[in-house]
mmCIF file of C-alpha atoms in Angstrom:
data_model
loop_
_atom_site.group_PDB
_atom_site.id
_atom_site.type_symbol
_atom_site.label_atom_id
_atom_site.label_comp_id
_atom_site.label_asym_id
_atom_site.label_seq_id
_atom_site.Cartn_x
_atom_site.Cartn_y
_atom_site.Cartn_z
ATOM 1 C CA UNK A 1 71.352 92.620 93.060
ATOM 2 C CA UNK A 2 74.133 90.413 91.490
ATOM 3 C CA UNK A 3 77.568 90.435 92.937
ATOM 4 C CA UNK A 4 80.977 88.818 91.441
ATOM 5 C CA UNK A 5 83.801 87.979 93.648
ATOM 6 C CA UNK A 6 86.754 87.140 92.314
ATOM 7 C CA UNK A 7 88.671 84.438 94.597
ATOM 8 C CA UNK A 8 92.306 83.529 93.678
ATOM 9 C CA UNK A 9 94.262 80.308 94.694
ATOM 10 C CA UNK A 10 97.713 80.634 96.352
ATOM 11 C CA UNK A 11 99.744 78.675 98.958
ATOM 12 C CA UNK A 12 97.644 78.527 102.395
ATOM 13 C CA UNK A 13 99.236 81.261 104.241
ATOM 14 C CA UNK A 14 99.844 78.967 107.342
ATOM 15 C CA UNK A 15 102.654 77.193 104.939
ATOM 16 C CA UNK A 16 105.777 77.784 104.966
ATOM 17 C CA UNK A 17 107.042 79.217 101.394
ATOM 18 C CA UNK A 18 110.376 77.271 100.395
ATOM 19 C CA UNK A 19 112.073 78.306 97.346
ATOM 20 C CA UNK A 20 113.179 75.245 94.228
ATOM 21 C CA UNK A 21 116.825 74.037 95.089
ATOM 22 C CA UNK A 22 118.028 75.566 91.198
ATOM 23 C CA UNK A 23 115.766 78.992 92.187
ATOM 24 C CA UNK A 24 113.797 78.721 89.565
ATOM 25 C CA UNK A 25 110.087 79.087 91.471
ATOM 26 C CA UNK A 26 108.130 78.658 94.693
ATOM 27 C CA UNK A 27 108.341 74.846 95.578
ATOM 28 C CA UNK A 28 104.300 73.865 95.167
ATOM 29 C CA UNK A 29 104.956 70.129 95.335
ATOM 30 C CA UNK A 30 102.979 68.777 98.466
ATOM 31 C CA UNK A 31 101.979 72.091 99.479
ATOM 32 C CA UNK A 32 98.520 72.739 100.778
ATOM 33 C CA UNK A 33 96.943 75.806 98.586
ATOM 34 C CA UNK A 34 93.946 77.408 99.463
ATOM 35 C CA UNK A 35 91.705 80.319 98.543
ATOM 36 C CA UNK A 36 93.690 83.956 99.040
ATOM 37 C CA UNK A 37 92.655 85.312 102.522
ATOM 38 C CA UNK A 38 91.506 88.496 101.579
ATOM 39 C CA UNK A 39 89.183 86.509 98.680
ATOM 40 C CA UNK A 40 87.845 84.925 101.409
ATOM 41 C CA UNK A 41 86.509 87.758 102.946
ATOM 42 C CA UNK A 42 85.092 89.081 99.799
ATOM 43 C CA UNK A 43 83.365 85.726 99.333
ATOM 44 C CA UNK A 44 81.847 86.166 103.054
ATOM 45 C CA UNK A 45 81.130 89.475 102.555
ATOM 46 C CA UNK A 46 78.834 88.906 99.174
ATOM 47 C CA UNK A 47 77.386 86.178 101.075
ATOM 48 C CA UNK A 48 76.521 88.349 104.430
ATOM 49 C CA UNK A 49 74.295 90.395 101.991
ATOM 50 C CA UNK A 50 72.466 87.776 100.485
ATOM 51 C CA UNK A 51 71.355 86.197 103.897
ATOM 52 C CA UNK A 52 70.491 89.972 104.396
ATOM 53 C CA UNK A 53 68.242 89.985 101.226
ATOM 54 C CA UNK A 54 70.403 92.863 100.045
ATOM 55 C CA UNK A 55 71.589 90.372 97.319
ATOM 56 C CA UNK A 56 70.270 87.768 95.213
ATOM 57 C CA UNK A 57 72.893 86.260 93.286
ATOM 58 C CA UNK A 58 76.513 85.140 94.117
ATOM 59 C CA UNK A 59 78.957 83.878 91.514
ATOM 60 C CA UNK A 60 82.299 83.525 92.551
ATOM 61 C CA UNK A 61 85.177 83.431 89.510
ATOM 62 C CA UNK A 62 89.008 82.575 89.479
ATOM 63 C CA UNK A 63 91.457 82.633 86.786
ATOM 64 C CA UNK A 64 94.101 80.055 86.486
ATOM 65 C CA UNK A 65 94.221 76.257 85.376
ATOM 66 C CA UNK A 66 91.396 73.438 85.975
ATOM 67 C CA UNK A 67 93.187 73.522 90.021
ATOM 68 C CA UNK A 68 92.056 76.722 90.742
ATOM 69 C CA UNK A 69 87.769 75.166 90.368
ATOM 70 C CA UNK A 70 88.864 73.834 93.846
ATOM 71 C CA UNK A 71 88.923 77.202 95.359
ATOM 72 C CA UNK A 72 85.819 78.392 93.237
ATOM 73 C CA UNK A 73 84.043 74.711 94.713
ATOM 74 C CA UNK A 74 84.808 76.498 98.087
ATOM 75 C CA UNK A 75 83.372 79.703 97.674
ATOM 76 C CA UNK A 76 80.070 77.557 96.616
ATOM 77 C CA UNK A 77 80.408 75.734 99.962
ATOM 78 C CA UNK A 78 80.524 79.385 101.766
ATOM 79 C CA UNK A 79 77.556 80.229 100.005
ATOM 80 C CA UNK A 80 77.894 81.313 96.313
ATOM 81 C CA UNK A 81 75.173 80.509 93.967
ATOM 82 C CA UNK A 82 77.660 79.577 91.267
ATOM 83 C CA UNK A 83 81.137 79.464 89.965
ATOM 84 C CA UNK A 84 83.357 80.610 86.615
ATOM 85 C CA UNK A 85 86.546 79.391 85.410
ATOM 86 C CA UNK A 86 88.025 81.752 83.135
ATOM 87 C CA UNK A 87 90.881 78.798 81.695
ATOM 88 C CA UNK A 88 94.470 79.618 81.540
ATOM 89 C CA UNK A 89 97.879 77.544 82.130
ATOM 90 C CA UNK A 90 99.714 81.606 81.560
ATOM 91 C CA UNK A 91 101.200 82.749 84.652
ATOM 92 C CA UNK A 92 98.875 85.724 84.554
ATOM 93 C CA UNK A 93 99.602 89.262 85.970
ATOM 94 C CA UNK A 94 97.077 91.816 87.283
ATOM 95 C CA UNK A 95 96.407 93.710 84.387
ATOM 96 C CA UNK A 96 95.532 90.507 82.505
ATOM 97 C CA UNK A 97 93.362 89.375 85.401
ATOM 98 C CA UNK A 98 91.889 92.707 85.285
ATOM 99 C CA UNK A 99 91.118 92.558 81.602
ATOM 100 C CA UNK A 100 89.636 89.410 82.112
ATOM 101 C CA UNK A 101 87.412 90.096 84.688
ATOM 102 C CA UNK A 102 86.198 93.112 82.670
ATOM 103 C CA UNK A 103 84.914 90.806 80.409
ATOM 104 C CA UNK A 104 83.219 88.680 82.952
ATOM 105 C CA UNK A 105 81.456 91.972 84.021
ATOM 106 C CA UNK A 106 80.234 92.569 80.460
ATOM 107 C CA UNK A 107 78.527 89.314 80.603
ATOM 108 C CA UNK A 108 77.853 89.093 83.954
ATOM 109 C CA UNK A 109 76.987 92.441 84.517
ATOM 110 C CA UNK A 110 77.120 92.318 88.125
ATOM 111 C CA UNK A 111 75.780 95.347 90.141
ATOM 112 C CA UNK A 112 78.809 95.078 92.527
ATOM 113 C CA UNK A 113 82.478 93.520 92.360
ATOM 114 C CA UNK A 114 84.132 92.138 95.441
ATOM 115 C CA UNK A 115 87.908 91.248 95.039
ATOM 116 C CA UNK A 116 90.471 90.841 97.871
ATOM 117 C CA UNK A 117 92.345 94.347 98.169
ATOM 118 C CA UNK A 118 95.582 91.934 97.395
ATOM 119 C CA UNK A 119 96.795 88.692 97.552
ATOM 120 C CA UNK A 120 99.430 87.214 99.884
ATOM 121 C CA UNK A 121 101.988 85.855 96.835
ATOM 122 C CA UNK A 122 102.035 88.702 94.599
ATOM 123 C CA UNK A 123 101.054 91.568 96.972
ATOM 124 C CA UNK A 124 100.541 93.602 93.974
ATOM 125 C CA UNK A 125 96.624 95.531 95.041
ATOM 126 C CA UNK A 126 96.487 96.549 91.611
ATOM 127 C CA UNK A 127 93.558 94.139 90.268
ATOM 128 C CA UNK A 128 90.574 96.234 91.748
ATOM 129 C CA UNK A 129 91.914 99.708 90.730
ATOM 130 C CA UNK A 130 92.712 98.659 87.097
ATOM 131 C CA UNK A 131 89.431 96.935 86.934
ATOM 132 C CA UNK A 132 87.843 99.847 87.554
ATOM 133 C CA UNK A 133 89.505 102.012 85.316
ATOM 134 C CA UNK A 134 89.049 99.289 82.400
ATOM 135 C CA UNK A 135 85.175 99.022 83.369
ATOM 136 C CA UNK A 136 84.738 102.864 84.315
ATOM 137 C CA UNK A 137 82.903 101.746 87.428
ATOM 138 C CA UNK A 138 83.769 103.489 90.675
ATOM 139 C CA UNK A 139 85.649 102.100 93.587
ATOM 140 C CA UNK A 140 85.984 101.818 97.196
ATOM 141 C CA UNK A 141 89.477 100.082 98.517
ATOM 142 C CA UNK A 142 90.433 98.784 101.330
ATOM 143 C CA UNK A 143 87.243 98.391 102.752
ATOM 144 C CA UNK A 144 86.274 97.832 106.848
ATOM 145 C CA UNK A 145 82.758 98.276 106.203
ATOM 146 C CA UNK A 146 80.040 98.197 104.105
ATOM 147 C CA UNK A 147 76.238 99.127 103.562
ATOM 148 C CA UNK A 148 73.887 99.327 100.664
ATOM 149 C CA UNK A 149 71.324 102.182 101.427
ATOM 150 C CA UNK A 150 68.613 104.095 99.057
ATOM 151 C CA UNK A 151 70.180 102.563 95.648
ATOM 152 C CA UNK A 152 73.986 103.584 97.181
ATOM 153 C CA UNK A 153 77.079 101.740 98.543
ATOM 154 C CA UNK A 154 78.717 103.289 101.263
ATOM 155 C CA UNK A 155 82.347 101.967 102.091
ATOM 156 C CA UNK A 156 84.184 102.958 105.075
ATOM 157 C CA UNK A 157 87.896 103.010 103.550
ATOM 158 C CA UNK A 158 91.339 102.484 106.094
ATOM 159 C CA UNK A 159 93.814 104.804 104.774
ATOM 160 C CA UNK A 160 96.887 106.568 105.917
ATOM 161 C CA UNK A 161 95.002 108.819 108.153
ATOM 162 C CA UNK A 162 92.912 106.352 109.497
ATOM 163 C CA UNK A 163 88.856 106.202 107.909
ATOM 164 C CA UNK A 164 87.201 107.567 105.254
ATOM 165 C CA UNK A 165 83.227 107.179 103.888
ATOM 166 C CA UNK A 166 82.978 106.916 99.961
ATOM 167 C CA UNK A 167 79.028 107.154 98.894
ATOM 168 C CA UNK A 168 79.415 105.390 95.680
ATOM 169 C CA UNK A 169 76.855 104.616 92.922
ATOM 170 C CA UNK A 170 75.872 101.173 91.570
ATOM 171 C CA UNK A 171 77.310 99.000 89.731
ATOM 172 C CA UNK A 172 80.840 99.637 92.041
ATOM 173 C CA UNK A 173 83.929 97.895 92.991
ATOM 174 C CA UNK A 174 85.116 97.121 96.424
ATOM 175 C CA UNK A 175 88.152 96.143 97.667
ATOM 176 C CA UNK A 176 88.154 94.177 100.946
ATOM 177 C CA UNK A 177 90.606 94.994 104.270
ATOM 178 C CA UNK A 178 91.059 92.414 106.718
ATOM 179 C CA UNK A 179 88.759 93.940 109.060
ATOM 180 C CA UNK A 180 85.777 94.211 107.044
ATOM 181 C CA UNK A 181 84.578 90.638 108.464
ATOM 182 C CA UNK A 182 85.388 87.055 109.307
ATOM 183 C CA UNK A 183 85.240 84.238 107.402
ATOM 184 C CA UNK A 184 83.045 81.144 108.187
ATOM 185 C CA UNK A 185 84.199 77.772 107.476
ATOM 186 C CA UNK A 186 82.456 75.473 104.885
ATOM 187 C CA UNK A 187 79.864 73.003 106.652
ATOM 188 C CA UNK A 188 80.100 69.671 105.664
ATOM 189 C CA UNK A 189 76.516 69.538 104.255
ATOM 190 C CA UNK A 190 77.512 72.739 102.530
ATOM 191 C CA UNK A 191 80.610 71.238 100.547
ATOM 192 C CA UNK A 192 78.145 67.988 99.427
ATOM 193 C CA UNK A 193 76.265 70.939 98.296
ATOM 194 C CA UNK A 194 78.624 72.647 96.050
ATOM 195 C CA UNK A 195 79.570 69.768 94.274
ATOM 196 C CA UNK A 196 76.346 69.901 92.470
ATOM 197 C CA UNK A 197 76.404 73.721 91.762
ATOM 198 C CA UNK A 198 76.855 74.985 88.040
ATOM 199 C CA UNK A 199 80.527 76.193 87.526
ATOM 200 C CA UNK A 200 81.292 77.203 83.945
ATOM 201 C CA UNK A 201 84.343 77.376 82.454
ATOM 202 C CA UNK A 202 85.546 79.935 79.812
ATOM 203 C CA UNK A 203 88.728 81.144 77.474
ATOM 204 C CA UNK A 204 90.380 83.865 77.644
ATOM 205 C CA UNK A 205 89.457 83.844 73.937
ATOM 206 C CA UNK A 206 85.541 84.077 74.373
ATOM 207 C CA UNK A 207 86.635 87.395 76.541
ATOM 208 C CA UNK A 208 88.193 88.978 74.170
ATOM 209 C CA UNK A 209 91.591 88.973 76.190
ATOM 210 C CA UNK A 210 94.977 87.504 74.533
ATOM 211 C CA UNK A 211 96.565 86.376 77.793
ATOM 212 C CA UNK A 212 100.922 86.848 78.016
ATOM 213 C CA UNK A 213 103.310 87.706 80.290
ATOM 214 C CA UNK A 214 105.526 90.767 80.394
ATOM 215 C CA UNK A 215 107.396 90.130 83.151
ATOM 216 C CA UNK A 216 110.627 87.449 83.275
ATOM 217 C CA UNK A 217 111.062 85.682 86.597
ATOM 218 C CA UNK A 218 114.726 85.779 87.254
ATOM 219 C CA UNK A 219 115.322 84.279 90.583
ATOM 220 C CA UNK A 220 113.792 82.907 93.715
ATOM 221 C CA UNK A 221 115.512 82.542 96.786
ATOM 222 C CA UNK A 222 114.936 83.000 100.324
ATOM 223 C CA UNK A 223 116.092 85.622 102.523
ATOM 224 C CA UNK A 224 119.266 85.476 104.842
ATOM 225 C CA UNK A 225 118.843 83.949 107.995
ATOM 226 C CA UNK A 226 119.529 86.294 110.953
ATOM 227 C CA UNK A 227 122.527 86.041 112.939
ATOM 228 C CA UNK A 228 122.134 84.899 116.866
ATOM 229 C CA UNK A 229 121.869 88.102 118.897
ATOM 230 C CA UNK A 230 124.617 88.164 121.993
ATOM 231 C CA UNK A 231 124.438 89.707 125.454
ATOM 232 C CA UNK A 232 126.824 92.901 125.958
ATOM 233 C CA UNK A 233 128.342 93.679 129.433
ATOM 234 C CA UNK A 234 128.289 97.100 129.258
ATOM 235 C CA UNK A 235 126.513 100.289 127.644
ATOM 236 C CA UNK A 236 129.942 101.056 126.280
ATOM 237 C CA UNK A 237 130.504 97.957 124.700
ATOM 238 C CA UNK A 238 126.877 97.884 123.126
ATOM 239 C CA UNK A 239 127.720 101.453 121.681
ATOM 240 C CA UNK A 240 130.618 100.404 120.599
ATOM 241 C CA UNK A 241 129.298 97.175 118.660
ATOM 242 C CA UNK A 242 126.406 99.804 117.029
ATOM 243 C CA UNK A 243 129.257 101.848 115.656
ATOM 244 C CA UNK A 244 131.837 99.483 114.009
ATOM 245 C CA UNK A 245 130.370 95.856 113.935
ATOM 246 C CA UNK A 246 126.454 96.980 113.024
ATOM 247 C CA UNK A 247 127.416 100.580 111.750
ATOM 248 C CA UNK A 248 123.874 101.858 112.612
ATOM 249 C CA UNK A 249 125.416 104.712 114.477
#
């Protein structure tokens, strides 16, 4: 069985996001970036089932510039077989990313699609569901579990009401939740390792996909700081400070 995981890279989410000083972007100068948490989870995830033997290929595959091969070189160093660079410099949006990905599945043709059920910059969780609709494959999201049994992939979904158990029918998409595992870190011997594994790069061109944005960004900036709190001497006076200063009440 082949699985694709798609890993995107975005600031490491233990930085501190600071806007440009004219507002025109995220400030990326200096900043450390690193594969999107809930890729990484895919990534271990793919690789948990081929040290089970349920799998025998991994290829991991990110879409951005030549920078983005350094999260796709760590996804070999967790354990992926090999890597693809679909090569852009467009700021692309999810249904691009989704188109393009449909076309990796056409040549990949992968028996099941790990992505991240979002990531932490755009927070869109769009990629997976469009993906599926473009490849007509079916889909779990948001997964906390999963298990390959009798030629089926069952995913226990967190939703609303809290789980659910989709049987679904291979090739499928899944969509990882935080709790579906954690991630290893990348062994030194392990990151030699990748630097010698196959990683291919690709246009959007040879997918078929004309890559452009539809979407203007207008403004970055972050949010208000919050006011000190202060003590109140009385549950009168904090009643009265809820009705006219705070006007909650």
């Amino acid at each position: 069985m082949k699985v694709l995981v798609a890993v995107k890279r975005v600031v490491d989410y233990n930085v501190k996001v600071r806007a440009k000083a004219d507002g025109t972007d995220v400030d990326l100068n200096n900043v450390k970036m690193s594969i999107n948490p809930f890729c990484e989870i895919a990534v271990e995830e793919a690789v948990r089932l081929k040290e089970a033997g349920t799998a025998t290929e991994v290829v991991a595959v990110s879409v951005g510039d030549k920078s983005c091969q350094e999260q796709i070189r760590t996804a070999l160093a967790l354990g992926a077989d090999r890597g693809i660079q679909v090569d852009t410099e467009e700021n692309v949006e999810p249904l691009e990313i989704a188109k393009l990905l449909k076309g990796i599945v056409d040549k990949e043709s992968p028996d099941l699609v790990i992505l991240g059920k979002q990531s932490i910059d755009g927070d869109n969780n769009q990629t997976g569901q469009m993906l599926g609709a473009l490849a007509g494959m079916p889909q779990g999201t948001f997964a906390s579990e999963v298990k390959v049994e009798d030629g089926k992939l069952n995913v226990t979904r967190e939703v609303d009401g809290g789980l659910q158990t989709v049987s679904l029918t291979l090739p499928a998409i899944v969509t990882t939740d935080l709790r579906l595992n954690e991630p290893r870190y990348a062994s030194l011997p392990n990151i030699m390792k990748a630097k010698k594994k196959p990683l291919d790069v690709v246009a959007p061109a040879d997918l078929g996909v004309e890559v452009k944005s539809h979407l203007t960004l207008v403004k970055v900036e972050p949010p208000p700081e919050r006011s000190a709190g202060i003590k109140v001497e009385s549950v009168e006076q904090l009643v009265d400070k809820l009705k006219n200063e705070a006007k909650v009440i």
